Coordinates of C-alpha atoms in Angstrom, one line a residue:
X1 CA -21.3 15.2 20.2
X2 CA -18.5 14.0 22.5
X3 CA -18.9 14.4 26.1
X4 CA -16.2 16.4 28.1
X5 CA -15.1 18.0 24.9
X6 CA -15.2 21.7 24.1
X7 CA -13.7 23.9 21.6
X8 CA -11.2 25.4 24.0
X9 CA -9.9 21.9 24.8
X10 CA -9.7 21.1 21.1
X11 CA -7.6 24.1 20.6
X12 CA -5.3 23.0 23.3
X13 CA -4.3 19.8 21.6
X14 CA -0.9 19.8 19.9
X15 CA -0.3 17.8 16.9
X16 CA 3.4 17.0 16.3
X17 CA 4.6 17.8 12.9
X18 CA 8.1 17.3 11.4
X19 CA 10.2 20.3 10.7
X20 CA 9.6 22.2 7.5
X21 CA 12.8 20.9 5.8
X22 CA 11.8 17.3 6.5
X23 CA 8.2 17.9 5.2
X24 CA 9.8 19.3 2.0
X25 CA 12.0 16.1 1.7
X26 CA 8.9 14.0 2.2
X27 CA 7.0 16.0 -0.4
X28 CA 9.8 15.6 -2.9
X29 CA 10.0 11.8 -2.5
X30 CA 6.3 11.3 -2.8
X31 CA 6.2 13.7 -5.9
X32 CA 9.0 11.7 -7.4
X33 CA 7.1 8.3 -6.8
X34 CA 4.0 9.8 -8.3
X35 CA 5.8 11.1 -11.4
X36 CA 7.2 7.5 -11.7
X37 CA 3.8 5.8 -11.3
X38 CA 2.3 8.1 -14.0
X39 CA 5.1 7.4 -16.4
X40 CA 4.7 3.7 -16.0
X41 CA 1.1 4.0 -16.5
X42 CA 1.4 6.0 -19.6
X43 CA 4.0 3.2 -20.9
X44 CA 1.5 0.5 -20.0
X45 CA -1.3 2.4 -21.9
X46 CA 1.0 2.6 -25.0
X47 CA 1.9 -1.1 -24.9
X48 CA -1.9 -2.0 -24.6
X49 CA -2.8 0.1 -27.5
X50 CA -0.1 -1.5 -29.5
X51 CA -1.3 -5.0 -28.6
X52 CA -4.8 -3.8 -29.6
X53 CA -3.6 -2.6 -32.9
X54 CA -1.5 -5.7 -33.7
X55 CA -4.3 -8.0 -32.6
X56 CA -6.6 -6.2 -35.0
X57 CA -4.2 -6.5 -37.7
X58 CA -3.9 -10.3 -37.1
X59 CA -7.7 -10.9 -36.8
X60 CA -8.7 -9.0 -40.0
X61 CA -6.0 -10.8 -42.1
X62 CA -4.0 -7.6 -42.7
X63 CA -1.0 -9.4 -41.5
X64 CA -0.5 -13.2 -42.2
X65 CA 1.1 -15.5 -39.7
X66 CA 3.3 -18.4 -41.0
X67 CA 3.3 -21.5 -39.2
X68 CA 6.4 -23.7 -39.9

C-alpha cells in the first residue's frame, strides 16, 4: 500500500490524452510501421528459405559449381 493514497484521490488524478483525431493519426502511423515490419520479416524469411534450399542443392551435389 501507499501511504496517503485513497481511491478517491486516485480518481481525482487527470491523465492528459491527445485529441481523438491525433490518437487516430498515431494509430494509423503505428499500424503502417507494423505492416512494413511484417512485410520485411516475410521477405527475410523467404530469402532465408531460398538460401537454405540453394545450399542444400550445392551440398548434395545436385548443382555443380565450376571454378575457373
